[in-house]
Short mmCIF file of N, CA, C and O in Angstrom, two decimals:
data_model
loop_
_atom_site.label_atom_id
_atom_site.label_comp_id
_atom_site.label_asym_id
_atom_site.label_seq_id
_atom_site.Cartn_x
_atom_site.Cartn_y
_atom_site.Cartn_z
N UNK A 13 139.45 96.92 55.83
CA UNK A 13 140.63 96.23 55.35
C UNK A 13 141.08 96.93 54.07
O UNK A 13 140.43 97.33 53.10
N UNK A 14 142.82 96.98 54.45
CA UNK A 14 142.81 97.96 53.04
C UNK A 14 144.20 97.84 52.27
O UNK A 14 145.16 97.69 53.02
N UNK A 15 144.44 97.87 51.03
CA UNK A 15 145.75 97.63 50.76
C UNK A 15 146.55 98.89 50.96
O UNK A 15 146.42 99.78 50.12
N UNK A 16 147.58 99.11 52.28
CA UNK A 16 148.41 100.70 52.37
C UNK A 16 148.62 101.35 51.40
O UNK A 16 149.05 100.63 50.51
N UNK A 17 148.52 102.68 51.02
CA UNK A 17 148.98 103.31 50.27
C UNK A 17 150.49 103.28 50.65
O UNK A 17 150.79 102.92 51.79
N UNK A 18 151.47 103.64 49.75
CA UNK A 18 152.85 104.02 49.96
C UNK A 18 152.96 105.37 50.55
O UNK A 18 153.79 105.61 51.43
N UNK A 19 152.28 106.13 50.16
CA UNK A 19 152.23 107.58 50.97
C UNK A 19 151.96 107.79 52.22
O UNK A 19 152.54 108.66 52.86
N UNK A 20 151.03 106.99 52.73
CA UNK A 20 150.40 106.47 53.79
C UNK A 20 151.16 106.27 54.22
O UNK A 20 151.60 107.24 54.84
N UNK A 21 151.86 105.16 54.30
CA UNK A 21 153.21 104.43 55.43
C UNK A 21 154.11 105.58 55.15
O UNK A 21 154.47 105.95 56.27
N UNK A 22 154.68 106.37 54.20
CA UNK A 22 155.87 107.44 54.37
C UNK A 22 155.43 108.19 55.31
O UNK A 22 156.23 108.41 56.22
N UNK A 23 154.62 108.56 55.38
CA UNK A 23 154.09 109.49 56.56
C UNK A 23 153.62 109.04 57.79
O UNK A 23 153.42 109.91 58.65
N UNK A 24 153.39 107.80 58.10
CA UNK A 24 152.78 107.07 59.04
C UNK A 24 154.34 106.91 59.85
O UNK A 24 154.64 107.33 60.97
N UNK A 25 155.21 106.15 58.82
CA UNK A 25 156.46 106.14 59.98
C UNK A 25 157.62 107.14 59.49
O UNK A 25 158.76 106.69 59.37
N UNK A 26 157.42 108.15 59.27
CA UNK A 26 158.33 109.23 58.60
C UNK A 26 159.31 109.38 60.05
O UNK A 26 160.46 109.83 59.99
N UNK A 27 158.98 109.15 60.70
CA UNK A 27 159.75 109.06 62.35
C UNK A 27 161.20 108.08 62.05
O UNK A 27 162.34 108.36 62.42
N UNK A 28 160.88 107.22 61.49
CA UNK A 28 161.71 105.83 61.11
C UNK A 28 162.46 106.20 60.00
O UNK A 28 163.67 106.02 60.16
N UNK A 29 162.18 106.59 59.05
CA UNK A 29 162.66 106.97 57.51
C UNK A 29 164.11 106.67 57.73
O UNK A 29 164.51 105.93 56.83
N UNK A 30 165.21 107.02 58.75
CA UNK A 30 166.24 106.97 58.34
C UNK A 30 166.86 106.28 59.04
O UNK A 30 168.05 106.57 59.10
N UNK A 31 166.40 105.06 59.89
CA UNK A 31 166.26 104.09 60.85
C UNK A 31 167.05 102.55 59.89
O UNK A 31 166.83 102.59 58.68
N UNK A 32 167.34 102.14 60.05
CA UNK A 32 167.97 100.67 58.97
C UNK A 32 166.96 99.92 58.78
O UNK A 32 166.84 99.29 57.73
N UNK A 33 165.75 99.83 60.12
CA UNK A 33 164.65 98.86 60.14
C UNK A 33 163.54 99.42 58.72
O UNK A 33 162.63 98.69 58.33
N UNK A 34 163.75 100.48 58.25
CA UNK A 34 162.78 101.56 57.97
C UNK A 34 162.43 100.24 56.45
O UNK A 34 161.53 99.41 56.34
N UNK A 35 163.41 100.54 55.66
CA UNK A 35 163.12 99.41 54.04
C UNK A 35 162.18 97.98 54.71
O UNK A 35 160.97 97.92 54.46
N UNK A 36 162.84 96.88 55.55
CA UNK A 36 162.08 95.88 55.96
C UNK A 36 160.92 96.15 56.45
O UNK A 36 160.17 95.17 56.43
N UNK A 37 160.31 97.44 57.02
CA UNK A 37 159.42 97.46 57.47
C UNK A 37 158.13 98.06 56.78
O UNK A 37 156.99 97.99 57.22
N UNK A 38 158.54 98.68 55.57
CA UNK A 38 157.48 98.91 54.65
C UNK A 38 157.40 98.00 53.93
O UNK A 38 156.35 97.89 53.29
N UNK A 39 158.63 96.85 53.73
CA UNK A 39 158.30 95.90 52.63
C UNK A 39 157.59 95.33 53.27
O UNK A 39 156.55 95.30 52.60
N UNK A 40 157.33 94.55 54.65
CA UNK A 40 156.30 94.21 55.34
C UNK A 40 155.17 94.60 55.22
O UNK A 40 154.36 93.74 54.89
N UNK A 41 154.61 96.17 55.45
CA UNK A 41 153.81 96.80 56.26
C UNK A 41 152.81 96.47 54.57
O UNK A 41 151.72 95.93 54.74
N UNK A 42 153.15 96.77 53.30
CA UNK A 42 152.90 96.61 52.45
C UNK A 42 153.05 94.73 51.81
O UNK A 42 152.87 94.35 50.65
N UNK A 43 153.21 94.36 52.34
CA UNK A 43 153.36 92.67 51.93
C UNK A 43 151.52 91.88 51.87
O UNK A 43 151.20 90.76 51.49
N UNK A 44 150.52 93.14 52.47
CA UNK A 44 149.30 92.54 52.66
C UNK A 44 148.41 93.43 52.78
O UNK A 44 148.67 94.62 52.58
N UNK A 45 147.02 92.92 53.18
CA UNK A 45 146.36 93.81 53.65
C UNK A 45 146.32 94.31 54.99
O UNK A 45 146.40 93.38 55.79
N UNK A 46 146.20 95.70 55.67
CA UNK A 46 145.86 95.92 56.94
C UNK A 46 144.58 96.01 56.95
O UNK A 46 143.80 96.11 56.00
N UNK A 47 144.23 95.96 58.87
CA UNK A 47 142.51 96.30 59.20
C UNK A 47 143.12 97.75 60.02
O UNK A 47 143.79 97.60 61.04
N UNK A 48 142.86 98.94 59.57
CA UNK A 48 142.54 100.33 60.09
C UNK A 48 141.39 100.38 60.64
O UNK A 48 140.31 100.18 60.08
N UNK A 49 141.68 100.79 62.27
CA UNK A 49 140.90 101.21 63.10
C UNK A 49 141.17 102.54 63.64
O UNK A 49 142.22 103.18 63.69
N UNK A 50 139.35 102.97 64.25
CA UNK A 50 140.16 104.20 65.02
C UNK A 50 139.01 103.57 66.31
O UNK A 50 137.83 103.25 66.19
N UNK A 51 139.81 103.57 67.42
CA UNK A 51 139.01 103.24 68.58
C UNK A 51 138.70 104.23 70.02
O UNK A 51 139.68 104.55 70.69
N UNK A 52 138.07 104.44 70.21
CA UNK A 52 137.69 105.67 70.98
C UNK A 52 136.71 105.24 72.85
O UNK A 52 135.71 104.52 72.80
N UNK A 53 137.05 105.62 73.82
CA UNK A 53 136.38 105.55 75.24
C UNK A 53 137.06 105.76 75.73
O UNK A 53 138.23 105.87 75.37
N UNK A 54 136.44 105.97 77.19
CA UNK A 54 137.71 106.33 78.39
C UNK A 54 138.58 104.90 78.34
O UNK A 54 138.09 103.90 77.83
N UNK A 55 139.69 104.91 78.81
CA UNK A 55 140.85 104.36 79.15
C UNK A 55 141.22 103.66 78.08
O UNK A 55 141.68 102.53 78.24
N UNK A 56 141.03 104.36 76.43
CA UNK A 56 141.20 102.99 74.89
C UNK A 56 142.58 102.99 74.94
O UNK A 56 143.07 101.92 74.56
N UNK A 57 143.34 103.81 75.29
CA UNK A 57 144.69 103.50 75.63
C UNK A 57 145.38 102.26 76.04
O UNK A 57 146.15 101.49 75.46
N UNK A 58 144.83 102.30 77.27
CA UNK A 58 145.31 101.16 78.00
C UNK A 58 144.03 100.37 77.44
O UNK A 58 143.30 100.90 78.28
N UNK A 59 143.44 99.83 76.96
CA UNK A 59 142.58 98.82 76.69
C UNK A 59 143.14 98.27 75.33
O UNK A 59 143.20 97.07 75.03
N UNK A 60 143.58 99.46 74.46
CA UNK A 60 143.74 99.09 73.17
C UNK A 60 145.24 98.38 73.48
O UNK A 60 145.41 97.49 72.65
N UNK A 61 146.18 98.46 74.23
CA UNK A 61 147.44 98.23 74.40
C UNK A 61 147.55 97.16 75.69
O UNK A 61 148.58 97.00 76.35
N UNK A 62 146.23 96.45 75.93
CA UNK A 62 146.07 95.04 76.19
C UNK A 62 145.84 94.17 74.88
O UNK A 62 145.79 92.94 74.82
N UNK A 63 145.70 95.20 73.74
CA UNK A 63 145.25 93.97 73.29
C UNK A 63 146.33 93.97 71.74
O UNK A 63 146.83 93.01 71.17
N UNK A 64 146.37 94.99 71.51
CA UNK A 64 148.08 94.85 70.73
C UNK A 64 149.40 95.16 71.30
O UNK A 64 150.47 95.04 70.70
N UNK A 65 149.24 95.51 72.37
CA UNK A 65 151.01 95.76 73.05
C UNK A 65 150.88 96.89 73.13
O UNK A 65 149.92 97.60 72.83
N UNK A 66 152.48 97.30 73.81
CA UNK A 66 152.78 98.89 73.51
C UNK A 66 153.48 99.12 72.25
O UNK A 66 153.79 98.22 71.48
N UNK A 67 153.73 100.45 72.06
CA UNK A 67 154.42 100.15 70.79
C UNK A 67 156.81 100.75 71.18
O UNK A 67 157.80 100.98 70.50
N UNK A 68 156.52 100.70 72.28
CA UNK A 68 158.04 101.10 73.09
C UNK A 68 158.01 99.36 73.39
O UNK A 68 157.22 98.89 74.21
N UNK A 69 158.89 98.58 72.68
CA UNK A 69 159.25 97.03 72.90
C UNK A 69 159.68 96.72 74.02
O UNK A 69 159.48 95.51 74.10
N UNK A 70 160.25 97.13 75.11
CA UNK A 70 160.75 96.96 75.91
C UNK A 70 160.14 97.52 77.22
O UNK A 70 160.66 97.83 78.29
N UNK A 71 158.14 97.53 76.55
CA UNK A 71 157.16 97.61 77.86
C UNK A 71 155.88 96.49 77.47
O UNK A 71 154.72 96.60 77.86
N UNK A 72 156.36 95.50 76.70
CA UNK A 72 155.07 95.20 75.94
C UNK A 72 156.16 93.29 75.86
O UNK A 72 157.37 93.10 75.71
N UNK A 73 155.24 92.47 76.01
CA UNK A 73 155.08 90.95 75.08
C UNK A 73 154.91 90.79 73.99
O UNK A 73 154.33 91.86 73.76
N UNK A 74 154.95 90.31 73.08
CA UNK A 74 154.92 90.00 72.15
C UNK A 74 153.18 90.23 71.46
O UNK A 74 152.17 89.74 71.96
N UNK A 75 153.24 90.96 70.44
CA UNK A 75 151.45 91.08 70.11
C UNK A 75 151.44 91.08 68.30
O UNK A 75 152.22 91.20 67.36
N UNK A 76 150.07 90.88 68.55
CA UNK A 76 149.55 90.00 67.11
C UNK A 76 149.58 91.73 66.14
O UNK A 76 149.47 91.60 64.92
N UNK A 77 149.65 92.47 66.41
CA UNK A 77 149.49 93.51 65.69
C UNK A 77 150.84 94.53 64.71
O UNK A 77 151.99 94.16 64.50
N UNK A 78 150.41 95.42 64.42
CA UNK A 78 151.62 95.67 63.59
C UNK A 78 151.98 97.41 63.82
O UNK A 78 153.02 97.91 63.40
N UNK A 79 151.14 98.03 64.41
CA UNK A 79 151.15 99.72 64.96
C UNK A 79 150.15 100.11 65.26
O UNK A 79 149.06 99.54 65.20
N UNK A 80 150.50 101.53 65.78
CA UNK A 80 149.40 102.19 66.48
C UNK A 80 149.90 103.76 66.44
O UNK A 80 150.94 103.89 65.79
N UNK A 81 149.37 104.99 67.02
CA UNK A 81 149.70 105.75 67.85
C UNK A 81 149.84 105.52 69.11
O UNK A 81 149.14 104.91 69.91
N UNK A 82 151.26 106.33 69.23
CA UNK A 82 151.78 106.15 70.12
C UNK A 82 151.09 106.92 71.41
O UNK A 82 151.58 106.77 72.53
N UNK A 83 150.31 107.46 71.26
CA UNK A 83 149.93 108.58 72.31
C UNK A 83 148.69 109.37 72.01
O UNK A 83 148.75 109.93 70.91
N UNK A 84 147.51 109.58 72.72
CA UNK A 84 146.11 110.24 72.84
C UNK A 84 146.34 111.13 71.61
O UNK A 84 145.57 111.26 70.66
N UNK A 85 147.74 111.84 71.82
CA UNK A 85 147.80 113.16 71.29
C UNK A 85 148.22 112.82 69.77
O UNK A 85 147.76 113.51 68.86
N UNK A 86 149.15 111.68 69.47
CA UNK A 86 149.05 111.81 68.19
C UNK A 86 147.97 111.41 67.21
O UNK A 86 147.76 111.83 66.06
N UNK A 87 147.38 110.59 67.86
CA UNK A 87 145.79 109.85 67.46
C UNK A 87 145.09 110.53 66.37
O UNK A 87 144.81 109.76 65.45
N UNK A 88 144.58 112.21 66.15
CA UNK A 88 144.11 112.72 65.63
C UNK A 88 144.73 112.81 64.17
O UNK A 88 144.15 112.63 63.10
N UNK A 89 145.88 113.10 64.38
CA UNK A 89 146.91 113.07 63.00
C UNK A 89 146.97 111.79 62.42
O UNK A 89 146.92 111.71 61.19
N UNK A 90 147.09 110.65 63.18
CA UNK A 90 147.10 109.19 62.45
C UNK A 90 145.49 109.00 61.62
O UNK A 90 145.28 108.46 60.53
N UNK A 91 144.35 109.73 62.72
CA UNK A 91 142.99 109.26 62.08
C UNK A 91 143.23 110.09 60.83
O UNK A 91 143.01 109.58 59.73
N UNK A 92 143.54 111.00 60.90
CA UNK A 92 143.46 111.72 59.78
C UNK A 92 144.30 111.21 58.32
O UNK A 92 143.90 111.57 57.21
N UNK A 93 145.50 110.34 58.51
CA UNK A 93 146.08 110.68 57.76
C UNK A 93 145.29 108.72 57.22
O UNK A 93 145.36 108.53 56.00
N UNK A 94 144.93 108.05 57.67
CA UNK A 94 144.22 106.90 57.03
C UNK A 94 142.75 107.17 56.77
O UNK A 94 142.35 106.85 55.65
N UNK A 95 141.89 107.70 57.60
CA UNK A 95 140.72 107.90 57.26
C UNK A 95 140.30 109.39 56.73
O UNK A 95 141.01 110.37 56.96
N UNK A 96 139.04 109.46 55.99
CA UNK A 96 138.29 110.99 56.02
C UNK A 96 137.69 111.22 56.95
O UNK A 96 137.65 110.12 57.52
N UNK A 97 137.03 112.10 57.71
CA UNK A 97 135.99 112.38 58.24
C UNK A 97 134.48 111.79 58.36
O UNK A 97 133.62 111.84 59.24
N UNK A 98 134.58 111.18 57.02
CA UNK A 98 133.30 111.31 56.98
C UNK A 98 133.01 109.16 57.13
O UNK A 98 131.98 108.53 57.36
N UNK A 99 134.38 108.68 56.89
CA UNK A 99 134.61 107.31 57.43
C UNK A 99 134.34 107.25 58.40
O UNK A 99 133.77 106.17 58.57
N UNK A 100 134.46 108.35 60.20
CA UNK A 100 134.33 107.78 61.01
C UNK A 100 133.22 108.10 61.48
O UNK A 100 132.51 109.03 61.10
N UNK A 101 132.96 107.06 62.66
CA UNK A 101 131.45 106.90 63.43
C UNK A 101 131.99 106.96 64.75
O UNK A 101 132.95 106.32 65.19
N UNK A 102 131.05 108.07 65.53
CA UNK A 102 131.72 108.07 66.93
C UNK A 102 130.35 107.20 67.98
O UNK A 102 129.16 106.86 67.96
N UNK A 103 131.15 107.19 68.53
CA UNK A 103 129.84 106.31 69.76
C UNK A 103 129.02 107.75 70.20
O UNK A 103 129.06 108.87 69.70
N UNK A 104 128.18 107.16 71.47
CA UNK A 104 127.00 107.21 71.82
C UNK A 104 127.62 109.00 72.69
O UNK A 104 127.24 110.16 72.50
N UNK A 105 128.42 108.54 73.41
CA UNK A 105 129.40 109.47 74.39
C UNK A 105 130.29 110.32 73.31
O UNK A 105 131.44 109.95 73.11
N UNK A 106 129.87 111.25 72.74
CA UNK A 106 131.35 112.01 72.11
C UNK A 106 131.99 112.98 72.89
O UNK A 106 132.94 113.65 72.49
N UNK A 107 131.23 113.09 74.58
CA UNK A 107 132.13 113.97 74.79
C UNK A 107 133.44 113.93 75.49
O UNK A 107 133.96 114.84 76.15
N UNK A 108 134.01 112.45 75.19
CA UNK A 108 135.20 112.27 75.50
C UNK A 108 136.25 112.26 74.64
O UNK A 108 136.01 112.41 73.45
N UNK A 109 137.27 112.13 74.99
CA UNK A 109 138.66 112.96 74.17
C UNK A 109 139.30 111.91 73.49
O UNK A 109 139.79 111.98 72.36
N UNK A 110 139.24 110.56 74.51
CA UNK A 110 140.41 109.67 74.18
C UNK A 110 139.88 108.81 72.88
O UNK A 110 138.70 108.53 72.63
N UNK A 111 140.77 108.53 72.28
CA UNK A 111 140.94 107.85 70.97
C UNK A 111 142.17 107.30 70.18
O UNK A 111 143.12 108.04 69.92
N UNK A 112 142.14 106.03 69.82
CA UNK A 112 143.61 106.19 69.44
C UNK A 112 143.46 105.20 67.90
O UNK A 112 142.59 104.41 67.55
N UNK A 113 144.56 105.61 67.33
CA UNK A 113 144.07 104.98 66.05
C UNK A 113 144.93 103.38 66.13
O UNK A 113 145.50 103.01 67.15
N UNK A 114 144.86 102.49 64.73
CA UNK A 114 145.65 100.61 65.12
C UNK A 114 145.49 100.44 63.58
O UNK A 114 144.47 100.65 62.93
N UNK A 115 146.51 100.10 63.20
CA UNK A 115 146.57 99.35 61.68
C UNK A 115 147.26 98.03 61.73
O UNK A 115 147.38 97.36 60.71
#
């Protein structure tokens, strides 16, 4: 659990930056604490996005969460840009690929 850095979220949704939602959504994203995860097994994709949504609104219900990576592939860049290296713990199996990060 962690209070966001501001740098953190500029770069986390730098995608958004010039979006109208972009101001409400850091005053949010920053209004508290987040729980940063990075979650990793075959299919965490679809497992992790049973259990916070998708993050494309218009494939997803309504979910208790607040983001994610969007995709296997960006995963590495999100772990990176909230955690060090040396924060994470991989399971038992590392020789699988999938992983996705959730704040």
């Amino acid at each position: 659990m962690l209070q966001t850095p501001d740098r953190v979220l500029a770069e986390h949704y730098h995608d958004l930056q010039t979006k109208p939602l972009y101001p409400a959504l850091i005053s949010y994203r920053t209004s508290g604490p987040v729980v940063a995860m990075v979650w990793e097994g075959p299919n965490v994709v679809c497992s992790l996005r049973t259990v916070i949504g998708h993050t494309d609104s218009a494939e997803t219900a309504p979910a208790p969460s607040g983001g994610s990576a969007d995709s296997v592939e960006g995963a590495p860049r999100d772990s990176q840009l909230w955690f060090q290296s040396s924060e994470l713990v991989h399971g038992a199996d590392e020789n699988h690929q999938s992983s996705i990060y959730a704040a």
